[in-house]
Amino acid sequence: MSDIRDDVRDTFAELYGAQPDGLWSAPGRVNLIGEHTDYNEGFVLPFAINRRTVLALGLRDDRRLRVGSAFADEVVEIALDELAPDALHGWSAYPLGVAWAFGQFGADLAGAPGVDIYLESTVPVGAGLSSSAAIESAVAVALNDVWQLGFDRQTLAKVGQLAENRAVGAPTGIMDQSASLLGRKDSAVFLDCRSLDSEVVPLGLAEDDLQLLIIDTGVSHDHATGGYADRRASCEKGARILGVESLRDVSVDDLPQARELLDDETFRRVRHVVTENQRVLDTVRTVREQGPTAIGPLLDASHVSMRDDFEISVPELDLAVETAQANGAIGARMTGGGFGGAAIALVSSEGVSRIQVAIDGAFAEHGFGQPTMFVVTASDGATRE
Ligand code: GLA
């Protein structure tokens, strides 16, 4: 049976003419609930999925870095001492940005050897499943090992985030890298994005005979431009006017007063974040006390909030969510940064194919491109293979 690890090892050997010193991998993630709360120092509940980036790495005897991938025809090469955000372009900004970001967190790279890296991924790109964090986290654990840096996983998540913020230029939060690094099989990661404290929350999907269906609309998004940064700016504006450090400090009970102080659009942005934080806390409690079947209404409410208050949904995502709900999903919502990407539906195992057929039909009827649908399971985070 062909395994992506064999492909990666073989292609590394072809590309660089030597066997790698090791293989590492890191998963993409899906966010169960808690959207646009991470950069507001709030709560998120993502899990690592069974789709991964796998990389092979070989140490060099000089200080050059080479990265190749199935994403690109060319191997990109740079000297360790030349790493800087402005020197990095295209897809290689993800892996090389991580190498640069280690230095920003005080890693002493003066004696570090160069490396050759080759990577492939089964995380779909542009689907809102954090293909980028999967690359960053795989590179972060690999370099942390071979450069013997001893960074803990929280710090590795920050290294990956800095690479994404500065080298790639997307002003994203800490959720994706944290999920990819801290994920555990059959569980979600409940993360406090202020303290970075996290807890593993067993989901119990199999016990309730549930599946999590991903509906990738095929509408591509890009968080380095446009809407994502605008939303972030609205949240910062709201916090400033309300006189708090971040929207984490605003509770549902504060909303009537916030309405008096904010313009309508900013108020709705704030209301999404504040109620979404509460929904994450409610979801964690509900899963623990009643099991996953009981969280459906929280997922549905999250979608409404993103559609109407935060305004980050698109017609394809709304249609996927509504069709899933109308065909028996326990709950459904768009997931990730929005403006495209994927929706999730929590579905009983016997209902998966019925919902897929219904969504396919609805998309065709509306003249939308065919969506890609698949089930994901909660998986372990980044690791040495
Ligand atoms: C993207 C970002 C995350 C987070 C989500 C929205 O996935 O990378 O940091 O902000 O959007 O919840």
mmCIF file of C-alpha atoms and ligand atoms in Angstrom:
data_model
loop_
_atom_site.group_PDB
_atom_site.id
_atom_site.type_symbol
_atom_site.label_atom_id
_atom_site.label_comp_id
_atom_site.label_asym_id
_atom_site.label_seq_id
_atom_site.Cartn_x
_atom_site.Cartn_y
_atom_site.Cartn_z
ATOM 1 C CA MET A 1 0.000 0.000 0.000
ATOM 2 C CA SER A 2 1.358 3.374 -0.938
ATOM 3 C CA ASP A 3 1.793 5.704 1.980
ATOM 4 C CA ILE A 4 2.511 9.425 1.743
ATOM 5 C CA ARG A 5 5.508 8.812 4.027
ATOM 6 C CA ASP A 6 7.082 6.495 1.450
ATOM 7 C CA ASP A 7 6.474 9.068 -1.282
ATOM 8 C CA VAL A 8 8.019 11.813 0.778
ATOM 9 C CA ARG A 9 11.082 9.720 1.648
ATOM 10 C CA ASP A 10 11.560 8.611 -1.978
ATOM 11 C CA THR A 11 11.096 12.061 -3.461
ATOM 12 C CA PHE A 12 13.482 13.538 -0.906
ATOM 13 C CA ALA A 13 16.129 11.018 -1.975
ATOM 14 C CA GLU A 14 15.571 11.766 -5.675
ATOM 15 C CA LEU A 15 15.624 15.504 -5.147
ATOM 16 C CA TYR A 16 18.640 15.782 -2.858
ATOM 17 C CA GLY A 17 20.557 12.566 -3.649
ATOM 18 C CA ALA A 18 20.624 11.328 -0.035
ATOM 19 C CA GLN A 19 18.374 9.676 2.515
ATOM 20 C CA PRO A 20 16.658 12.032 5.012
ATOM 21 C CA ASP A 21 17.584 11.999 8.703
ATOM 22 C CA GLY A 22 13.949 11.745 9.703
ATOM 23 C CA LEU A 23 10.283 12.315 8.934
ATOM 24 C CA TRP A 24 7.894 14.584 10.821
ATOM 25 C CA SER A 25 4.218 15.327 10.291
ATOM 26 C CA ALA A 26 1.532 17.735 11.458
ATOM 27 C CA PRO A 27 -2.224 17.786 10.853
ATOM 28 C CA GLY A 28 -4.609 20.376 9.520
ATOM 29 C CA ARG A 29 -7.434 21.366 11.835
ATOM 30 C CA VAL A 30 -11.124 21.968 11.825
ATOM 31 C CA ASN A 31 -12.663 24.399 14.246
ATOM 32 C CA LEU A 32 -15.687 22.962 16.020
ATOM 33 C CA ILE A 33 -16.640 26.357 17.441
ATOM 34 C CA GLY A 34 -15.046 29.690 18.406
ATOM 35 C CA GLU A 35 -14.535 31.730 15.252
ATOM 36 C CA HIS A 36 -12.614 35.014 15.153
ATOM 37 C CA THR A 37 -12.247 34.769 18.903
ATOM 38 C CA ASP A 38 -8.546 33.825 18.978
ATOM 39 C CA TYR A 39 -7.123 37.261 18.146
ATOM 40 C CA ASN A 40 -9.612 38.740 20.637
ATOM 41 C CA GLU A 41 -7.918 36.692 23.379
ATOM 42 C CA GLY A 42 -11.014 34.523 23.694
ATOM 43 C CA PHE A 43 -11.796 30.808 23.542
ATOM 44 C CA VAL A 44 -11.649 28.277 20.702
ATOM 45 C CA LEU A 45 -12.439 24.573 20.377
ATOM 46 C CA PRO A 46 -10.698 23.157 17.296
ATOM 47 C CA PHE A 47 -9.422 19.671 16.661
ATOM 48 C CA ALA A 48 -6.566 18.245 14.615
ATOM 49 C CA ILE A 49 -7.798 16.196 11.638
ATOM 50 C CA ASN A 50 -6.659 13.026 9.918
ATOM 51 C CA ARG A 51 -5.123 14.963 7.015
ATOM 52 C CA ARG A 52 -1.460 15.838 7.424
ATOM 53 C CA THR A 53 1.626 17.488 6.034
ATOM 54 C CA VAL A 54 4.517 15.038 6.039
ATOM 55 C CA LEU A 55 8.086 16.243 5.658
ATOM 56 C CA ALA A 56 11.476 14.630 5.298
ATOM 57 C CA LEU A 57 14.495 16.519 6.574
ATOM 58 C CA GLY A 58 18.204 16.012 6.127
ATOM 59 C CA LEU A 59 20.948 17.922 7.931
ATOM 60 C CA ARG A 60 23.584 19.658 5.811
ATOM 61 C CA ASP A 61 27.173 20.457 6.646
ATOM 62 C CA ASP A 62 26.835 24.112 5.720
ATOM 63 C CA ARG A 63 24.294 26.813 6.707
ATOM 64 C CA ARG A 64 22.037 26.679 3.668
ATOM 65 C CA LEU A 65 18.339 25.823 3.702
ATOM 66 C CA ARG A 66 16.584 24.134 0.791
ATOM 67 C CA VAL A 67 12.851 23.459 0.664
ATOM 68 C CA GLY A 68 10.946 21.526 -1.954
ATOM 69 C CA SER A 69 7.347 20.406 -2.016
ATOM 70 C CA ALA A 70 4.665 18.841 -4.120
ATOM 71 C CA PHE A 71 3.175 22.382 -4.318
ATOM 72 C CA ALA A 72 6.005 23.723 -6.468
ATOM 73 C CA ASP A 73 8.326 22.663 -9.279
ATOM 74 C CA GLU A 74 11.317 24.529 -7.939
ATOM 75 C CA VAL A 75 13.409 23.943 -4.844
ATOM 76 C CA VAL A 76 13.898 27.240 -2.991
ATOM 77 C CA GLU A 77 17.305 27.837 -1.448
ATOM 78 C CA ILE A 78 18.501 30.492 0.997
ATOM 79 C CA ALA A 79 21.314 30.901 3.536
ATOM 80 C CA LEU A 80 20.271 30.725 7.182
ATOM 81 C CA ASP A 81 21.877 34.113 7.734
ATOM 82 C CA GLU A 82 19.850 35.718 4.945
ATOM 83 C CA LEU A 83 16.449 34.773 6.376
ATOM 84 C CA ALA A 84 14.141 37.793 6.670
ATOM 85 C CA PRO A 85 10.413 38.197 5.982
ATOM 86 C CA ASP A 86 11.078 40.330 2.902
ATOM 87 C CA ALA A 87 13.415 37.706 1.439
ATOM 88 C CA LEU A 88 10.664 35.037 1.437
ATOM 89 C CA HIS A 89 8.096 34.612 -1.289
ATOM 90 C CA GLY A 90 5.373 32.218 -2.408
ATOM 91 C CA TRP A 91 4.690 28.923 -0.644
ATOM 92 C CA SER A 92 8.258 28.701 0.720
ATOM 93 C CA ALA A 93 7.464 31.619 3.061
ATOM 94 C CA TYR A 94 5.614 29.078 5.256
ATOM 95 C CA PRO A 95 8.501 26.679 5.975
ATOM 96 C CA LEU A 96 11.304 29.255 5.729
ATOM 97 C CA GLY A 97 9.270 31.767 7.745
ATOM 98 C CA VAL A 98 9.290 29.258 10.591
ATOM 99 C CA ALA A 99 13.084 28.972 10.429
ATOM 100 C CA TRP A 100 13.268 32.794 10.592
ATOM 101 C CA ALA A 101 10.698 33.025 13.411
ATOM 102 C CA PHE A 102 12.730 30.736 15.692
ATOM 103 C CA GLY A 103 15.373 33.441 15.789
ATOM 104 C CA GLN A 104 12.754 36.001 16.868
ATOM 105 C CA PHE A 105 11.950 33.844 19.885
ATOM 106 C CA GLY A 106 15.520 33.831 21.061
ATOM 107 C CA ALA A 107 16.725 30.559 19.544
ATOM 108 C CA ASP A 108 20.511 30.628 19.274
ATOM 109 C CA LEU A 109 21.060 29.573 15.683
ATOM 110 C CA ALA A 110 24.709 30.657 15.480
ATOM 111 C CA GLY A 111 25.946 27.076 15.283
ATOM 112 C CA ALA A 112 22.850 25.563 13.651
ATOM 113 C CA PRO A 113 23.443 23.467 10.526
ATOM 114 C CA GLY A 114 21.492 24.011 7.326
ATOM 115 C CA VAL A 115 18.781 21.553 6.313
ATOM 116 C CA ASP A 116 17.141 20.112 3.224
ATOM 117 C CA ILE A 117 13.369 19.680 3.468
ATOM 118 C CA TYR A 118 10.837 18.078 1.190
ATOM 119 C CA LEU A 119 7.128 18.005 2.063
ATOM 120 C CA GLU A 120 3.764 16.829 0.809
ATOM 121 C CA SER A 121 0.318 17.286 2.278
ATOM 122 C CA THR A 122 -3.107 15.681 2.273
ATOM 123 C CA VAL A 123 -4.710 18.801 3.770
ATOM 124 C CA PRO A 124 -6.731 20.489 1.018
ATOM 125 C CA VAL A 125 -5.489 24.016 0.295
ATOM 126 C CA GLY A 126 -7.941 26.910 0.614
ATOM 127 C CA ALA A 127 -10.635 24.862 2.335
ATOM 128 C CA GLY A 128 -10.305 26.554 5.727
ATOM 129 C CA LEU A 129 -8.623 23.458 7.188
ATOM 130 C CA SER A 130 -5.292 25.151 7.907
ATOM 131 C CA SER A 131 -3.054 23.606 5.315
ATOM 132 C CA SER A 132 -0.700 26.460 6.184
ATOM 133 C CA ALA A 133 -0.576 25.684 9.910
ATOM 134 C CA ALA A 134 0.068 22.031 9.054
ATOM 135 C CA ILE A 135 3.203 23.058 7.151
ATOM 136 C CA GLU A 136 4.322 25.509 9.830
ATOM 137 C CA SER A 137 3.795 23.031 12.656
ATOM 138 C CA ALA A 138 5.551 20.171 10.863
ATOM 139 C CA VAL A 139 8.546 22.403 10.160
ATOM 140 C CA ALA A 140 8.483 23.787 13.706
ATOM 141 C CA VAL A 141 8.636 20.353 15.385
ATOM 142 C CA ALA A 142 11.277 19.124 12.922
ATOM 143 C CA LEU A 143 13.618 22.104 13.376
ATOM 144 C CA ASN A 144 13.000 22.126 17.123
ATOM 145 C CA ASP A 145 14.222 18.520 17.188
ATOM 146 C CA VAL A 146 17.208 18.691 14.859
ATOM 147 C CA TRP A 147 18.396 22.074 16.146
ATOM 148 C CA GLN A 148 17.800 20.818 19.701
ATOM 149 C CA LEU A 149 16.037 24.015 20.732
ATOM 150 C CA GLY A 150 13.811 22.544 23.442
ATOM 151 C CA PHE A 151 10.838 24.859 22.763
ATOM 152 C CA ASP A 152 7.544 23.698 24.254
ATOM 153 C CA ARG A 153 4.454 23.282 22.085
ATOM 154 C CA GLN A 154 2.879 26.603 23.092
ATOM 155 C CA THR A 155 6.006 28.424 21.978
ATOM 156 C CA LEU A 156 6.163 26.408 18.758
ATOM 157 C CA ALA A 157 2.600 27.555 18.049
ATOM 158 C CA LYS A 158 3.732 31.168 18.507
ATOM 159 C CA VAL A 159 6.687 30.562 16.187
ATOM 160 C CA GLY A 160 4.304 29.246 13.503
ATOM 161 C CA GLN A 161 1.929 32.154 14.023
ATOM 162 C CA LEU A 162 4.736 34.690 13.687
ATOM 163 C CA ALA A 163 5.826 33.052 10.431
ATOM 164 C CA GLU A 164 2.281 33.367 9.127
ATOM 165 C CA ASN A 165 1.877 36.965 10.342
ATOM 166 C CA ARG A 166 5.221 38.331 9.190
ATOM 167 C CA ALA A 167 6.622 36.078 6.461
ATOM 168 C CA VAL A 168 3.315 35.197 4.769
ATOM 169 C CA GLY A 169 1.595 38.438 5.787
ATOM 170 C CA ALA A 170 -1.708 37.038 7.098
ATOM 171 C CA PRO A 171 -2.757 38.680 10.418
ATOM 172 C CA THR A 172 -4.131 35.430 11.859
ATOM 173 C CA GLY A 173 -4.444 34.294 15.471
ATOM 174 C CA ILE A 174 -2.951 31.405 17.444
ATOM 175 C CA MET A 175 -5.722 28.818 16.975
ATOM 176 C CA ASP A 176 -4.572 26.875 13.934
ATOM 177 C CA GLN A 177 -1.009 26.195 14.993
ATOM 178 C CA SER A 178 -2.178 25.336 18.530
ATOM 179 C CA ALA A 179 -4.642 22.756 17.206
ATOM 180 C CA SER A 180 -2.042 21.243 14.903
ATOM 181 C CA LEU A 181 0.514 20.978 17.709
ATOM 182 C CA LEU A 182 -1.723 20.078 20.675
ATOM 183 C CA GLY A 183 -4.368 17.873 19.019
ATOM 184 C CA ARG A 184 -5.265 14.481 20.497
ATOM 185 C CA LYS A 185 -7.074 11.553 18.964
ATOM 186 C CA ASP A 186 -10.879 11.651 19.394
ATOM 187 C CA SER A 187 -10.625 14.971 21.258
ATOM 188 C CA ALA A 188 -10.827 18.705 20.745
ATOM 189 C CA VAL A 189 -8.407 21.314 22.093
ATOM 190 C CA PHE A 190 -10.092 23.834 24.371
ATOM 191 C CA LEU A 191 -7.743 26.793 24.240
ATOM 192 C CA ASP A 192 -7.773 30.030 26.182
ATOM 193 C CA CYS A 193 -6.108 32.342 23.676
ATOM 194 C CA ARG A 194 -5.161 34.844 26.395
ATOM 195 C CA SER A 195 -3.264 32.560 28.772
ATOM 196 C CA LEU A 196 -2.622 29.851 26.138
ATOM 197 C CA ASP A 197 -3.746 27.311 28.728
ATOM 198 C CA SER A 198 -5.343 24.371 26.985
ATOM 199 C CA GLU A 199 -7.349 21.304 27.895
ATOM 200 C CA VAL A 200 -8.015 18.189 25.888
ATOM 201 C CA VAL A 201 -11.783 17.602 25.648
ATOM 202 C CA PRO A 202 -12.798 14.074 24.588
ATOM 203 C CA LEU A 203 -15.532 14.454 21.972
ATOM 204 C CA GLY A 204 -17.177 11.044 22.182
ATOM 205 C CA LEU A 205 -18.384 11.215 18.564
ATOM 206 C CA ALA A 206 -18.061 7.449 18.014
ATOM 207 C CA GLU A 207 -19.996 6.709 21.224
ATOM 208 C CA ASP A 208 -22.912 8.779 19.896
ATOM 209 C CA ASP A 209 -22.475 7.302 16.394
ATOM 210 C CA LEU A 210 -21.742 10.754 14.966
ATOM 211 C CA GLN A 211 -19.499 11.903 12.146
ATOM 212 C CA LEU A 212 -18.152 15.324 11.324
ATOM 213 C CA LEU A 213 -18.705 16.066 7.665
ATOM 214 C CA ILE A 214 -16.634 18.725 5.893
ATOM 215 C CA ILE A 215 -18.286 20.491 2.984
ATOM 216 C CA ASP A 216 -15.587 22.322 1.060
ATOM 217 C CA THR A 217 -17.437 24.840 -1.079
ATOM 218 C CA GLY A 218 -14.450 25.359 -3.364
ATOM 219 C CA VAL A 219 -14.820 29.121 -2.901
ATOM 220 C CA SER A 220 -11.244 30.088 -2.160
ATOM 221 C CA HIS A 221 -10.279 32.645 0.434
ATOM 222 C CA ASP A 222 -7.072 34.414 1.316
ATOM 223 C CA HIS A 223 -6.534 35.788 4.801
ATOM 224 C CA ALA A 224 -3.543 37.878 3.756
ATOM 225 C CA THR A 225 -5.910 40.325 2.076
ATOM 226 C CA GLY A 226 -9.261 41.982 2.624
ATOM 227 C CA GLY A 227 -12.061 40.866 4.883
ATOM 228 C CA TYR A 228 -10.137 39.044 7.592
ATOM 229 C CA ALA A 229 -7.986 42.086 8.385
ATOM 230 C CA ASP A 230 -11.071 44.349 8.261
ATOM 231 C CA ARG A 231 -12.859 42.222 10.850
ATOM 232 C CA ARG A 232 -9.826 42.238 13.057
ATOM 233 C CA ALA A 233 -9.673 46.032 12.804
ATOM 234 C CA SER A 234 -13.393 46.312 13.740
ATOM 235 C CA CYS A 235 -12.798 44.215 16.844
ATOM 236 C CA GLU A 236 -9.869 46.399 17.862
ATOM 237 C CA LYS A 237 -11.977 49.505 17.311
ATOM 238 C CA GLY A 238 -14.774 48.038 19.448
ATOM 239 C CA ALA A 239 -12.371 47.191 22.265
ATOM 240 C CA ARG A 240 -10.853 50.674 22.123
ATOM 241 C CA ILE A 241 -14.213 52.453 22.357
ATOM 242 C CA LEU A 242 -15.381 50.135 25.142
ATOM 243 C CA GLY A 243 -12.150 50.800 27.028
ATOM 244 C CA VAL A 244 -11.033 47.175 27.319
ATOM 245 C CA GLU A 245 -7.773 45.520 26.409
ATOM 246 C CA SER A 246 -9.537 43.033 24.141
ATOM 247 C CA LEU A 247 -13.084 41.802 23.498
ATOM 248 C CA ARG A 248 -12.317 38.914 25.841
ATOM 249 C CA ASP A 249 -13.071 41.398 28.594
ATOM 250 C CA VAL A 250 -16.631 42.026 27.406
ATOM 251 C CA SER A 251 -19.379 39.681 28.602
ATOM 252 C CA VAL A 252 -22.853 38.972 27.238
ATOM 253 C CA ASP A 253 -24.272 41.083 30.081
ATOM 254 C CA ASP A 254 -22.248 44.082 28.870
ATOM 255 C CA LEU A 255 -23.841 44.039 25.415
ATOM 256 C CA PRO A 256 -26.804 46.388 26.103
ATOM 257 C CA GLN A 257 -24.370 49.065 27.250
ATOM 258 C CA ALA A 258 -22.037 48.382 24.319
ATOM 259 C CA ARG A 259 -24.939 48.986 21.953
ATOM 260 C CA GLU A 260 -25.236 52.542 23.309
ATOM 261 C CA LEU A 261 -21.578 53.269 22.704
ATOM 262 C CA LEU A 262 -20.886 51.675 19.306
ATOM 263 C CA ASP A 263 -22.074 52.256 15.766
ATOM 264 C CA ASP A 264 -24.328 49.492 14.478
ATOM 265 C CA GLU A 265 -21.706 47.655 12.421
ATOM 266 C CA THR A 266 -19.057 47.669 15.145
ATOM 267 C CA PHE A 267 -21.664 46.578 17.695
ATOM 268 C CA ARG A 268 -22.603 43.565 15.582
ATOM 269 C CA ARG A 269 -18.935 42.604 15.160
ATOM 270 C CA VAL A 270 -18.501 42.837 18.930
ATOM 271 C CA ARG A 271 -21.699 40.915 19.604
ATOM 272 C CA HIS A 272 -20.475 38.034 17.440
ATOM 273 C CA VAL A 273 -17.201 37.741 19.343
ATOM 274 C CA VAL A 274 -18.787 38.080 22.778
ATOM 275 C CA THR A 275 -21.562 35.562 22.132
ATOM 276 C CA GLU A 276 -19.173 33.206 20.333
ATOM 277 C CA ASN A 277 -16.884 33.114 23.372
ATOM 278 C CA GLN A 278 -19.900 32.164 25.472
ATOM 279 C CA ARG A 279 -20.885 29.488 22.940
ATOM 280 C CA VAL A 280 -17.432 27.911 23.202
ATOM 281 C CA LEU A 281 -17.756 27.706 26.995
ATOM 282 C CA ASP A 282 -21.284 26.317 26.629
ATOM 283 C CA THR A 283 -20.128 23.754 24.064
ATOM 284 C CA VAL A 284 -17.338 22.479 26.315
ATOM 285 C CA ARG A 285 -19.740 22.148 29.231
ATOM 286 C CA THR A 286 -22.417 20.501 27.091
ATOM 287 C CA VAL A 287 -20.033 17.939 25.573
ATOM 288 C CA ARG A 288 -18.767 17.025 29.018
ATOM 289 C CA GLU A 289 -22.167 16.847 30.700
ATOM 290 C CA GLN A 290 -24.476 15.624 27.941
ATOM 291 C CA GLY A 291 -22.310 14.377 25.069
ATOM 292 C CA PRO A 292 -21.830 15.720 21.547
ATOM 293 C CA THR A 293 -25.375 15.199 20.274
ATOM 294 C CA ALA A 294 -26.470 18.053 22.512
ATOM 295 C CA ILE A 295 -24.202 20.713 20.945
ATOM 296 C CA GLY A 296 -26.171 21.045 17.683
ATOM 297 C CA PRO A 297 -28.036 24.252 18.575
ATOM 298 C CA LEU A 298 -24.763 25.935 19.571
ATOM 299 C CA LEU A 299 -23.232 25.147 16.164
ATOM 300 C CA ASP A 300 -26.340 26.478 14.413
ATOM 301 C CA ALA A 301 -26.329 29.672 16.486
ATOM 302 C CA SER A 302 -22.651 30.202 15.701
ATOM 303 C CA HIS A 303 -23.415 30.145 11.988
ATOM 304 C CA VAL A 304 -26.232 32.676 12.307
ATOM 305 C CA SER A 305 -23.919 34.970 14.246
ATOM 306 C CA MET A 306 -21.200 34.734 11.592
ATOM 307 C CA ARG A 307 -23.690 35.209 8.786
ATOM 308 C CA ASP A 308 -25.622 38.157 10.217
ATOM 309 C CA ASP A 309 -23.385 39.878 12.761
ATOM 310 C CA PHE A 310 -19.829 39.193 11.609
ATOM 311 C CA GLU A 311 -20.810 38.940 7.930
ATOM 312 C CA ILE A 312 -18.131 36.472 6.879
ATOM 313 C CA SER A 313 -20.292 33.826 5.252
ATOM 314 C CA VAL A 314 -20.954 33.482 1.513
ATOM 315 C CA PRO A 315 -24.052 32.077 -0.261
ATOM 316 C CA GLU A 316 -22.355 28.703 -0.856
ATOM 317 C CA LEU A 317 -21.605 28.304 2.868
ATOM 318 C CA ASP A 318 -25.135 29.316 3.846
ATOM 319 C CA LEU A 319 -26.594 26.834 1.373
ATOM 320 C CA ALA A 320 -24.368 24.008 2.642
ATOM 321 C CA VAL A 321 -25.379 24.743 6.238
ATOM 322 C CA GLU A 322 -29.099 25.098 5.518
ATOM 323 C CA THR A 323 -29.223 21.962 3.374
ATOM 324 C CA ALA A 324 -27.385 19.932 6.008
ATOM 325 C CA GLN A 325 -29.780 21.182 8.697
ATOM 326 C CA ALA A 326 -32.862 20.499 6.557
ATOM 327 C CA ASN A 327 -31.662 16.939 5.938
ATOM 328 C CA GLY A 328 -31.133 15.880 9.499
ATOM 329 C CA ALA A 329 -27.754 17.283 10.590
ATOM 330 C CA ILE A 330 -27.555 17.728 14.345
ATOM 331 C CA GLY A 331 -25.840 21.063 13.818
ATOM 332 C CA ALA A 332 -23.927 22.892 11.089
ATOM 333 C CA ARG A 333 -21.851 26.024 10.629
ATOM 334 C CA MET A 334 -19.184 27.534 8.445
ATOM 335 C CA THR A 335 -15.724 26.961 9.880
ATOM 336 C CA GLY A 336 -12.455 28.895 9.746
ATOM 337 C CA GLY A 337 -11.866 32.464 8.720
ATOM 338 C CA GLY A 338 -14.791 32.703 6.297
ATOM 339 C CA PHE A 339 -15.294 34.414 2.910
ATOM 340 C CA GLY A 340 -15.158 30.931 1.379
ATOM 341 C CA GLY A 341 -13.698 27.621 2.473
ATOM 342 C CA ALA A 342 -15.665 24.941 4.257
ATOM 343 C CA ALA A 343 -18.715 24.294 6.408
ATOM 344 C CA ILE A 344 -19.015 21.491 8.948
ATOM 345 C CA ALA A 345 -22.042 19.380 9.750
ATOM 346 C CA LEU A 346 -22.405 17.101 12.752
ATOM 347 C CA VAL A 347 -24.282 14.144 11.388
ATOM 348 C CA SER A 348 -25.428 10.693 12.512
ATOM 349 C CA SER A 349 -23.405 8.016 10.706
ATOM 350 C CA GLU A 350 -26.389 6.707 8.789
ATOM 351 C CA GLY A 351 -27.267 10.215 7.574
ATOM 352 C CA VAL A 352 -23.920 11.132 5.986
ATOM 353 C CA SER A 353 -24.629 9.999 2.441
ATOM 354 C CA ARG A 354 -28.172 11.416 2.454
ATOM 355 C CA ILE A 355 -26.812 14.839 3.378
ATOM 356 C CA GLN A 356 -24.056 14.635 0.778
ATOM 357 C CA VAL A 357 -26.560 13.858 -1.961
ATOM 358 C CA ALA A 358 -28.829 16.686 -0.810
ATOM 359 C CA ILE A 359 -25.973 19.205 -0.786
ATOM 360 C CA ASP A 360 -24.748 18.129 -4.205
ATOM 361 C CA GLY A 361 -28.289 18.571 -5.544
ATOM 362 C CA ALA A 362 -28.780 21.954 -3.915
ATOM 363 C CA PHE A 363 -25.461 23.278 -5.274
ATOM 364 C CA ALA A 364 -26.331 22.098 -8.784
ATOM 365 C CA GLU A 365 -29.766 23.712 -8.533
ATOM 366 C CA HIS A 366 -28.221 27.042 -7.545
ATOM 367 C CA GLY A 367 -25.599 26.860 -10.299
ATOM 368 C CA PHE A 368 -22.755 26.668 -7.744
ATOM 369 C CA GLY A 369 -19.606 24.636 -8.446
ATOM 370 C CA GLN A 370 -19.572 21.091 -7.095
ATOM 371 C CA PRO A 371 -18.506 20.962 -3.444
ATOM 372 C CA THR A 372 -16.053 18.399 -2.074
ATOM 373 C CA MET A 373 -17.294 16.479 0.957
ATOM 374 C CA PHE A 374 -15.510 14.127 3.324
ATOM 375 C CA VAL A 375 -15.623 12.979 6.906
ATOM 376 C CA VAL A 376 -12.788 13.881 9.298
ATOM 377 C CA THR A 377 -11.780 12.353 12.597
ATOM 378 C CA ALA A 378 -9.994 13.992 15.500
ATOM 379 C CA SER A 379 -6.329 13.020 15.410
ATOM 380 C CA ASP A 380 -3.039 13.417 17.207
ATOM 381 C CA GLY A 381 -1.009 16.583 16.721
ATOM 382 C CA ALA A 382 2.423 17.102 15.195
ATOM 383 C CA THR A 383 4.921 14.312 15.722
ATOM 384 C CA ARG A 384 8.137 12.698 14.594
ATOM 385 C CA GLU A 385 7.191 9.739 12.424
HETATM 386 C C1 GLA B 1 -8.250 31.672 10.412
HETATM 387 C C2 GLA B 1 -7.101 32.133 11.295
HETATM 388 C C3 GLA B 1 -7.337 31.776 12.753
HETATM 389 C C4 GLA B 1 -8.716 32.242 13.222
HETATM 390 C C5 GLA B 1 -9.784 31.804 12.232
HETATM 391 C C6 GLA B 1 -11.130 32.362 12.570
HETATM 392 O O1 GLA B 1 -8.299 30.274 10.398
HETATM 393 O O2 GLA B 1 -5.900 31.530 10.851
HETATM 394 O O3 GLA B 1 -6.324 32.343 13.541
HETATM 395 O O4 GLA B 1 -8.733 33.623 13.435
HETATM 396 O O5 GLA B 1 -9.464 32.195 10.908
HETATM 397 O O6 GLA B 1 -11.608 31.802 13.740
#
